[in-house]
């Protein structure tokens, strides 16, 4: 993987000039630590994504953390009930900035087919979501694509949705 | 569904014969549903009937599979059968010894939602009855810990009742996160 940050001058082929932001973002991008919030069938696809066949570690995200304090990518995969929403919100709040959120599958994004009294119709009503994945369930490739989109956002220097919400 | 249906004497299940002998006054109706014996029992006698079914050495319905309820408020035919009792509490029992099932149903009127708890017979009835309380608002007298089990503690109403709107009363849009996190 080449160091492909922008303005670079070379002297004797040994020195690269860049900016702090670019280096930091490059590091963040390639070592996203996901916090898996798997509550339903979508989580099975997430597990498949992490396992050897699809192998999310190819993209630097294999270090799954079950503590929100150590992670910077929240993957909401599955139905969120009204009893679970305060828990999810709390976990999101506990993650250190900068943090990104993927809403995986129809249920997390809009309630899916469960238009009922107990199901949150889209977690983005309560926590900021950076990337949505359609599908029921999405295939592991879709989750990989979402992680790559998050990586693109990071390397482009865009701030996470959550930060935009705070400073709006 | 036919109360008057003649059950042929020789094919009568043992459980019905024994219940008729021991608890004839408790039985409101008998049915058969896909090979399962169904008995409808008076609320005041349900504990005695369940105890009999569990402890009788020939029957030994020792496994309480499920406790649940049905809201019949939109089932006119069912309402008429049992004196306009809105709810029907349902116990599913299984006998490991006889390898057969029996279903015990109890009509419960809306103005008196109490029914004796079966926790004294099966400790497993605890969570099943809590669920029935949560979803239908049936009060199980003598239950050690009758709290909601599925819905949040501050939820109002009983969502499996037929008059509860499917999409709820706005619970899924309203949250007081500060309170919940406190
Ligand atoms: S979107 Fe489909 S697969 Fe995913 S949690 Fe909902 S029902 Fe399950």
Tab-separated table of C-alpha atoms and ligand atoms in Angstrom:
chain	number	residue	atom	x	y	z
A	1	UNK	CA	0.000	0.000	0.000
A	2	UNK	CA	1.644	3.177	-1.148
A	3	UNK	CA	1.670	6.373	0.840
A	4	UNK	CA	-0.605	8.136	-1.559
A	5	UNK	CA	-1.079	11.430	0.195
A	6	UNK	CA	-1.248	14.482	-1.968
A	7	UNK	CA	1.460	17.102	-2.182
A	8	UNK	CA	4.679	15.207	-1.977
A	9	UNK	CA	8.130	16.279	-3.005
A	10	UNK	CA	10.973	13.899	-3.218
A	11	UNK	CA	14.604	14.449	-2.393
A	12	UNK	CA	16.918	11.550	-3.068
A	13	UNK	CA	13.855	9.322	-3.011
A	14	UNK	CA	13.849	9.242	0.805
A	15	UNK	CA	11.790	12.202	1.971
A	16	UNK	CA	8.100	12.734	1.611
A	17	UNK	CA	6.475	15.988	2.613
A	18	UNK	CA	2.866	15.965	3.676
A	19	UNK	CA	0.539	17.435	6.309
A	20	UNK	CA	-0.274	16.185	9.775
A	21	UNK	CA	-3.944	15.870	8.864
A	22	UNK	CA	-3.190	13.654	5.924
A	23	UNK	CA	-1.000	11.338	7.946
A	24	UNK	CA	-3.497	11.136	10.801
A	25	UNK	CA	-6.378	10.500	8.433
A	26	UNK	CA	-4.371	7.866	6.626
A	27	UNK	CA	-3.823	6.100	9.926
A	28	UNK	CA	-7.445	6.385	10.977
A	29	UNK	CA	-8.681	5.187	7.652
A	30	UNK	CA	-6.637	2.031	7.648
A	31	UNK	CA	-7.260	0.975	11.221
A	32	UNK	CA	-10.952	1.450	11.872
A	33	UNK	CA	-11.936	-0.428	15.010
A	34	UNK	CA	-15.584	-1.438	14.729
A	35	UNK	CA	-17.991	-1.717	17.611
A	36	UNK	CA	-20.460	-4.366	16.451
A	37	UNK	CA	-24.011	-3.690	17.555
A	38	UNK	CA	-25.588	-6.834	16.163
A	39	UNK	CA	-29.138	-7.397	17.318
A	40	UNK	CA	-30.681	-9.553	14.615
A	41	UNK	CA	-30.167	-11.478	11.393
A	42	UNK	CA	-27.987	-8.777	9.803
A	43	UNK	CA	-25.419	-9.507	12.486
A	44	UNK	CA	-24.933	-12.958	10.983
A	45	UNK	CA	-23.816	-11.321	7.751
A	46	UNK	CA	-21.559	-9.055	9.748
A	47	UNK	CA	-19.958	-12.103	11.342
A	48	UNK	CA	-19.479	-13.601	7.906
A	49	UNK	CA	-17.821	-10.385	6.807
A	50	UNK	CA	-15.386	-10.639	9.683
A	51	UNK	CA	-14.666	-14.316	9.195
A	52	UNK	CA	-12.053	-15.745	6.908
A	53	UNK	CA	-14.028	-15.954	3.691
A	54	UNK	CA	-14.716	-12.227	3.357
A	55	UNK	CA	-12.038	-11.170	5.824
A	56	UNK	CA	-12.580	-7.567	6.787
A	57	UNK	CA	-9.005	-7.473	8.081
A	58	UNK	CA	-7.916	-6.936	4.487
A	59	UNK	CA	-9.186	-3.412	5.035
A	60	UNK	CA	-7.701	-2.942	8.463
A	61	UNK	CA	-10.912	-3.389	10.410
A	62	UNK	CA	-10.515	-6.781	11.994
A	63	UNK	CA	-9.959	-5.452	15.503
A	64	UNK	CA	-13.537	-5.779	16.730
A	65	UNK	CA	-13.930	-4.076	20.093
A	66	UNK	CA	-16.751	-4.881	22.442
A	67	UNK	CA	-16.023	-1.763	24.409
A	68	UNK	CA	-17.284	1.456	22.832
A	69	UNK	CA	-14.418	3.325	24.480
A	70	UNK	CA	-11.948	1.610	22.194
A	71	UNK	CA	-13.789	1.839	18.892
A	72	UNK	CA	-14.394	4.491	16.280
A	73	UNK	CA	-16.859	2.756	13.956
A	74	UNK	CA	-20.311	1.727	15.162
A	75	UNK	CA	-21.967	-0.908	12.982
A	76	UNK	CA	-25.676	-1.049	13.810
A	77	UNK	CA	-26.801	-4.315	12.292
A	78	UNK	CA	-30.278	-5.444	13.112
A	79	UNK	CA	-33.592	-4.380	14.545
A	80	UNK	CA	-33.465	-1.807	17.337
A	81	UNK	CA	-36.412	-1.993	19.709
A	82	UNK	CA	-37.624	0.857	21.859
A	83	UNK	CA	-36.062	-0.870	24.839
A	84	UNK	CA	-32.716	-1.151	23.061
A	85	UNK	CA	-32.558	2.402	21.728
A	86	UNK	CA	-31.380	4.026	24.994
A	87	UNK	CA	-28.631	1.386	25.164
A	88	UNK	CA	-27.525	2.089	21.600
A	89	UNK	CA	-27.572	5.820	22.237
A	90	UNK	CA	-25.477	5.363	25.321
A	91	UNK	CA	-22.940	3.228	23.508
A	92	UNK	CA	-22.708	5.830	20.762
A	93	UNK	CA	-22.168	8.547	23.361
A	94	UNK	CA	-19.415	6.522	25.002
A	95	UNK	CA	-17.356	6.220	21.834
A	96	UNK	CA	-14.513	8.709	21.580
A	97	UNK	CA	-14.487	11.249	18.748
A	98	UNK	CA	-14.059	11.060	15.828
A	99	UNK	CA	-16.581	8.278	15.353
A	100	UNK	CA	-18.464	6.952	12.368
A	101	UNK	CA	-21.711	5.016	12.170
A	102	UNK	CA	-22.851	2.451	9.625
A	103	UNK	CA	-26.534	1.587	9.627
A	104	UNK	CA	-26.633	-1.910	8.196
A	105	UNK	CA	-29.781	-3.326	6.627
A	106	UNK	CA	-33.360	-2.227	6.166
A	107	UNK	CA	-34.297	-2.584	9.832
A	108	UNK	CA	-31.613	-0.350	11.268
A	109	UNK	CA	-32.104	2.195	8.489
A	110	UNK	CA	-35.898	2.468	8.388
A	111	UNK	CA	-37.536	-0.264	10.432
A	112	UNK	CA	-37.724	-2.656	7.504
A	113	UNK	CA	-40.869	-4.717	7.341
A	114	UNK	CA	-41.463	-4.252	11.064
A	115	UNK	CA	-43.719	-1.227	11.153
A	116	UNK	CA	-44.801	-1.935	14.728
A	117	UNK	CA	-45.104	-0.312	18.113
A	118	UNK	CA	-41.843	-1.641	19.409
A	119	UNK	CA	-39.421	-1.012	16.564
A	120	UNK	CA	-37.382	2.134	15.900
A	121	UNK	CA	-38.136	3.283	12.360
A	122	UNK	CA	-34.558	4.187	11.542
A	123	UNK	CA	-31.785	4.750	14.081
A	124	UNK	CA	-30.844	7.997	12.315
A	125	UNK	CA	-33.688	9.653	14.205
A	126	UNK	CA	-31.559	9.432	17.322
A	127	UNK	CA	-27.929	8.983	16.342
A	128	UNK	CA	-26.153	10.432	13.285
A	129	UNK	CA	-25.509	7.851	10.573
A	130	UNK	CA	-22.693	8.215	8.039
A	131	UNK	CA	-23.329	5.300	5.699
A	132	UNK	CA	-26.529	3.318	5.122
A	133	UNK	CA	-26.556	-0.163	3.652
A	134	UNK	CA	-29.740	-1.292	1.917
A	135	UNK	CA	-30.765	-4.934	1.837
A	136	UNK	CA	-32.404	-7.543	3.975
A	137	UNK	CA	-29.876	-8.742	4.818
A	138	UNK	CA	-27.117	-7.001	2.890
A	139	UNK	CA	-24.408	-9.295	1.618
A	140	UNK	CA	-20.960	-9.147	3.195
A	141	UNK	CA	-19.727	-7.362	0.081
A	142	UNK	CA	-22.173	-4.569	0.885
A	143	UNK	CA	-20.737	-4.174	4.355
A	144	UNK	CA	-17.231	-4.128	2.928
A	145	UNK	CA	-18.374	-1.459	0.487
A	146	UNK	CA	-19.764	0.587	3.375
A	147	UNK	CA	-16.500	0.316	5.280
A	148	UNK	CA	-14.663	1.456	2.143
A	149	UNK	CA	-17.032	4.412	1.865
A	150	UNK	CA	-16.277	5.347	5.442
A	151	UNK	CA	-12.576	5.085	4.610
A	152	UNK	CA	-13.085	7.371	1.645
A	153	UNK	CA	-14.824	9.911	3.834
A	154	UNK	CA	-11.983	9.800	6.303
A	155	UNK	CA	-9.245	10.189	3.732
A	156	UNK	CA	-11.089	13.045	2.061
A	157	UNK	CA	-10.945	14.862	5.377
A	158	UNK	CA	-14.708	14.986	5.824
A	159	UNK	CA	-15.849	15.125	9.423
A	160	UNK	CA	-18.228	12.483	10.704
A	161	UNK	CA	-21.962	13.192	10.713
A	162	UNK	CA	-21.903	13.303	14.491
A	163	UNK	CA	-19.471	16.221	14.540
A	164	UNK	CA	-21.506	18.093	11.954
A	165	UNK	CA	-24.568	17.647	14.137
A	166	UNK	CA	-22.778	19.057	17.174
A	167	UNK	CA	-21.401	22.168	15.411
A	168	UNK	CA	-24.324	22.845	13.136
B	1	UNK	CA	-65.354	-25.979	17.712
B	2	UNK	CA	-68.510	-28.032	18.079
B	3	UNK	CA	-69.492	-28.425	21.687
B	4	UNK	CA	-72.183	-31.010	21.115
B	5	UNK	CA	-69.914	-33.271	19.100
B	6	UNK	CA	-70.342	-36.814	20.298
B	7	UNK	CA	-67.054	-38.268	21.392
B	8	UNK	CA	-67.184	-41.975	20.952
B	9	UNK	CA	-66.932	-43.670	24.282
B	10	UNK	CA	-64.161	-46.120	23.501
B	11	UNK	CA	-61.903	-43.496	21.917
B	12	UNK	CA	-62.244	-40.979	24.706
B	13	UNK	CA	-58.825	-39.807	25.820
B	14	UNK	CA	-57.790	-40.823	29.296
B	15	UNK	CA	-57.275	-37.239	30.379
B	16	UNK	CA	-60.892	-36.349	29.630
B	17	UNK	CA	-62.229	-39.391	31.410
B	18	UNK	CA	-60.189	-38.659	34.496
B	19	UNK	CA	-60.983	-34.945	34.496
B	20	UNK	CA	-64.683	-35.666	34.181
B	21	UNK	CA	-64.488	-37.982	37.134
B	22	UNK	CA	-62.402	-35.742	39.366
B	23	UNK	CA	-63.239	-32.175	38.281
B	24	UNK	CA	-66.547	-32.335	36.426
B	25	UNK	CA	-67.737	-29.081	37.989
B	26	UNK	CA	-64.641	-27.219	36.751
B	27	UNK	CA	-65.090	-28.056	33.084
B	28	UNK	CA	-66.895	-25.574	30.857
B	29	UNK	CA	-66.224	-27.261	27.531
B	30	UNK	CA	-64.102	-29.870	25.812
B	31	UNK	CA	-62.617	-29.688	22.383
B	32	UNK	CA	-60.175	-31.400	20.170
B	33	UNK	CA	-57.738	-29.453	18.068
B	34	UNK	CA	-55.447	-31.282	15.641
B	35	UNK	CA	-55.107	-34.253	17.927
B	36	UNK	CA	-54.693	-32.227	21.108
B	37	UNK	CA	-57.268	-32.405	23.855
B	38	UNK	CA	-58.555	-28.957	24.797
B	39	UNK	CA	-60.418	-28.323	28.010
B	40	UNK	CA	-61.984	-25.045	29.036
B	41	UNK	CA	-61.890	-24.611	32.776
B	42	UNK	CA	-63.532	-22.263	35.275
B	43	UNK	CA	-61.124	-19.652	36.591
B	44	UNK	CA	-61.731	-20.480	40.248
B	45	UNK	CA	-60.746	-24.090	39.665
B	46	UNK	CA	-57.822	-23.728	37.318
B	47	UNK	CA	-55.133	-24.214	39.949
B	48	UNK	CA	-56.744	-27.409	41.178
B	49	UNK	CA	-57.099	-28.746	37.635
B	50	UNK	CA	-53.496	-27.932	36.737
B	51	UNK	CA	-52.301	-29.510	39.939
B	52	UNK	CA	-54.327	-32.605	39.235
B	53	UNK	CA	-52.986	-32.856	35.682
B	54	UNK	CA	-49.450	-32.486	36.924
B	55	UNK	CA	-49.504	-34.763	39.949
B	56	UNK	CA	-51.838	-37.569	38.908
B	57	UNK	CA	-49.604	-40.575	38.434
B	58	UNK	CA	-51.395	-41.799	35.297
B	59	UNK	CA	-51.527	-38.419	33.551
B	60	UNK	CA	-48.329	-36.737	34.781
B	61	UNK	CA	-48.493	-33.617	32.638
B	62	UNK	CA	-45.319	-32.451	34.267
B	63	UNK	CA	-44.016	-30.052	31.630
B	64	UNK	CA	-45.559	-26.596	31.322
B	65	UNK	CA	-44.791	-25.739	27.709
B	66	UNK	CA	-46.373	-22.314	27.504
B	67	UNK	CA	-48.697	-19.847	29.144
B	68	UNK	CA	-50.263	-17.229	26.950
B	69	UNK	CA	-53.576	-15.549	26.293
B	70	UNK	CA	-55.908	-14.658	23.453
B	71	UNK	CA	-57.877	-11.446	23.124
B	72	UNK	CA	-61.218	-12.539	21.721
B	73	UNK	CA	-62.754	-9.073	21.636
B	74	UNK	CA	-63.212	-9.302	17.862
B	75	UNK	CA	-64.212	-12.975	17.794
B	76	UNK	CA	-67.936	-12.791	18.322
B	77	UNK	CA	-68.385	-16.569	18.156
B	78	UNK	CA	-65.839	-17.165	20.914
B	79	UNK	CA	-67.219	-14.350	23.047
B	80	UNK	CA	-70.711	-15.793	22.907
B	81	UNK	CA	-69.549	-19.211	23.932
B	82	UNK	CA	-68.072	-18.141	27.229
B	83	UNK	CA	-70.297	-15.442	28.624
B	84	UNK	CA	-68.497	-12.575	26.871
B	85	UNK	CA	-65.194	-13.179	28.587
B	86	UNK	CA	-62.756	-11.054	26.622
B	87	UNK	CA	-59.586	-12.992	27.327
B	88	UNK	CA	-58.754	-16.657	27.184
B	89	UNK	CA	-55.668	-17.664	29.147
B	90	UNK	CA	-54.091	-20.743	27.587
B	91	UNK	CA	-51.837	-23.321	29.251
B	92	UNK	CA	-50.052	-25.894	27.125
B	93	UNK	CA	-48.993	-28.985	29.006
B	94	UNK	CA	-46.961	-31.985	27.954
B	95	UNK	CA	-46.623	-35.342	29.617
B	96	UNK	CA	-43.256	-36.993	29.228
B	97	UNK	CA	-44.759	-40.186	30.546
B	98	UNK	CA	-47.719	-40.378	28.177
B	99	UNK	CA	-45.964	-38.375	25.430
B	100	UNK	CA	-49.073	-36.348	24.788
B	101	UNK	CA	-50.291	-32.815	25.170
B	102	UNK	CA	-53.273	-31.112	26.678
B	103	UNK	CA	-54.398	-27.509	26.374
B	104	UNK	CA	-56.159	-25.849	29.274
B	105	UNK	CA	-58.063	-22.663	28.511
B	106	UNK	CA	-59.552	-20.284	31.042
B	107	UNK	CA	-61.990	-17.486	30.152
B	108	UNK	CA	-61.140	-14.240	31.935
B	109	UNK	CA	-63.483	-11.252	32.032
B	110	UNK	CA	-62.139	-7.800	31.435
B	111	UNK	CA	-63.555	-6.439	34.685
B	112	UNK	CA	-61.696	-9.040	36.738
B	113	UNK	CA	-58.331	-9.789	35.188
B	114	UNK	CA	-56.963	-11.817	38.054
B	115	UNK	CA	-56.225	-15.516	37.786
B	116	UNK	CA	-54.273	-17.789	40.136
B	117	UNK	CA	-50.596	-18.067	39.332
B	118	UNK	CA	-49.171	-21.459	38.401
B	119	UNK	CA	-45.739	-20.607	39.786
B	120	UNK	CA	-46.444	-22.819	42.789
B	121	UNK	CA	-46.653	-25.820	40.442
B	122	UNK	CA	-44.010	-24.938	37.864
B	123	UNK	CA	-41.292	-22.429	38.611
B	124	UNK	CA	-41.018	-22.009	34.857
B	125	UNK	CA	-44.394	-20.329	34.886
B	126	UNK	CA	-42.721	-17.234	36.283
B	127	UNK	CA	-41.515	-15.660	33.051
B	128	UNK	CA	-44.389	-17.029	30.976
B	129	UNK	CA	-46.881	-15.335	33.245
B	130	UNK	CA	-44.866	-12.149	33.243
B	131	UNK	CA	-45.043	-12.143	29.462
B	132	UNK	CA	-48.796	-12.703	29.532
B	133	UNK	CA	-49.125	-9.871	32.014
B	134	UNK	CA	-46.950	-7.624	29.847
B	135	UNK	CA	-48.789	-8.335	26.616
B	136	UNK	CA	-52.390	-8.686	27.834
B	137	UNK	CA	-52.536	-7.242	31.337
B	138	UNK	CA	-53.697	-10.469	32.982
B	139	UNK	CA	-52.969	-10.385	36.722
B	140	UNK	CA	-51.586	-13.609	38.102
B	141	UNK	CA	-52.430	-13.692	41.793
B	142	UNK	CA	-49.633	-15.068	43.927
B	143	UNK	CA	-46.929	-14.479	41.346
B	144	UNK	CA	-43.674	-13.617	43.159
B	145	UNK	CA	-42.534	-10.884	40.767
B	146	UNK	CA	-45.198	-9.695	38.341
B	147	UNK	CA	-43.307	-7.100	36.301
B	148	UNK	CA	-43.084	-6.446	32.586
B	149	UNK	CA	-40.593	-8.691	30.878
B	150	UNK	CA	-40.449	-7.630	27.208
B	151	UNK	CA	-41.546	-4.018	27.065
B	152	UNK	CA	-39.687	-1.233	28.901
B	153	UNK	CA	-40.711	-0.778	32.536
B	154	UNK	CA	-42.341	2.591	31.891
B	155	UNK	CA	-44.370	1.330	28.919
B	156	UNK	CA	-48.071	2.034	29.134
B	157	UNK	CA	-50.700	-0.373	27.898
B	158	UNK	CA	-50.647	-3.989	26.805
B	159	UNK	CA	-49.670	-4.244	23.147
B	160	UNK	CA	-51.160	-7.624	22.200
B	161	UNK	CA	-54.648	-6.477	23.073
B	162	UNK	CA	-56.645	-5.997	19.923
B	163	UNK	CA	-57.398	-2.359	20.703
B	164	UNK	CA	-53.721	-1.472	20.891
B	165	UNK	CA	-52.687	0.242	17.638
B	166	UNK	CA	-50.152	-1.793	15.675
B	167	UNK	CA	-47.885	1.162	15.155
B	168	UNK	CA	-48.089	2.106	18.799
B	169	UNK	CA	-48.967	5.366	20.437
B	170	UNK	CA	-45.796	7.210	19.539
B	171	UNK	CA	-43.453	5.327	21.885
B	172	UNK	CA	-41.035	4.659	19.071
B	173	UNK	CA	-40.542	8.370	18.364
B	174	UNK	CA	-40.412	9.709	21.920
B	175	UNK	CA	-37.456	9.100	24.161
B	176	UNK	CA	-36.165	10.767	27.249
B	177	UNK	CA	-32.574	9.639	26.995
B	178	UNK	CA	-31.482	11.693	29.995
B	179	UNK	CA	-33.926	9.891	32.225
B	180	UNK	CA	-33.071	6.473	30.842
B	181	UNK	CA	-29.371	7.028	31.248
B	182	UNK	CA	-29.597	8.430	34.753
C	1	LIG	S1	-32.799	-5.969	7.497
C	1	LIG	FE1	-33.492	-8.072	7.202
C	1	LIG	S2	-31.703	-9.313	7.706
C	1	LIG	FE2	-31.356	-7.272	8.561
C	1	LIG	S3	-32.099	-7.349	10.672
C	1	LIG	FE3	-33.769	-6.631	9.378
C	1	LIG	S4	-34.924	-8.484	8.884
C	1	LIG	FE4	-32.907	-9.134	9.590
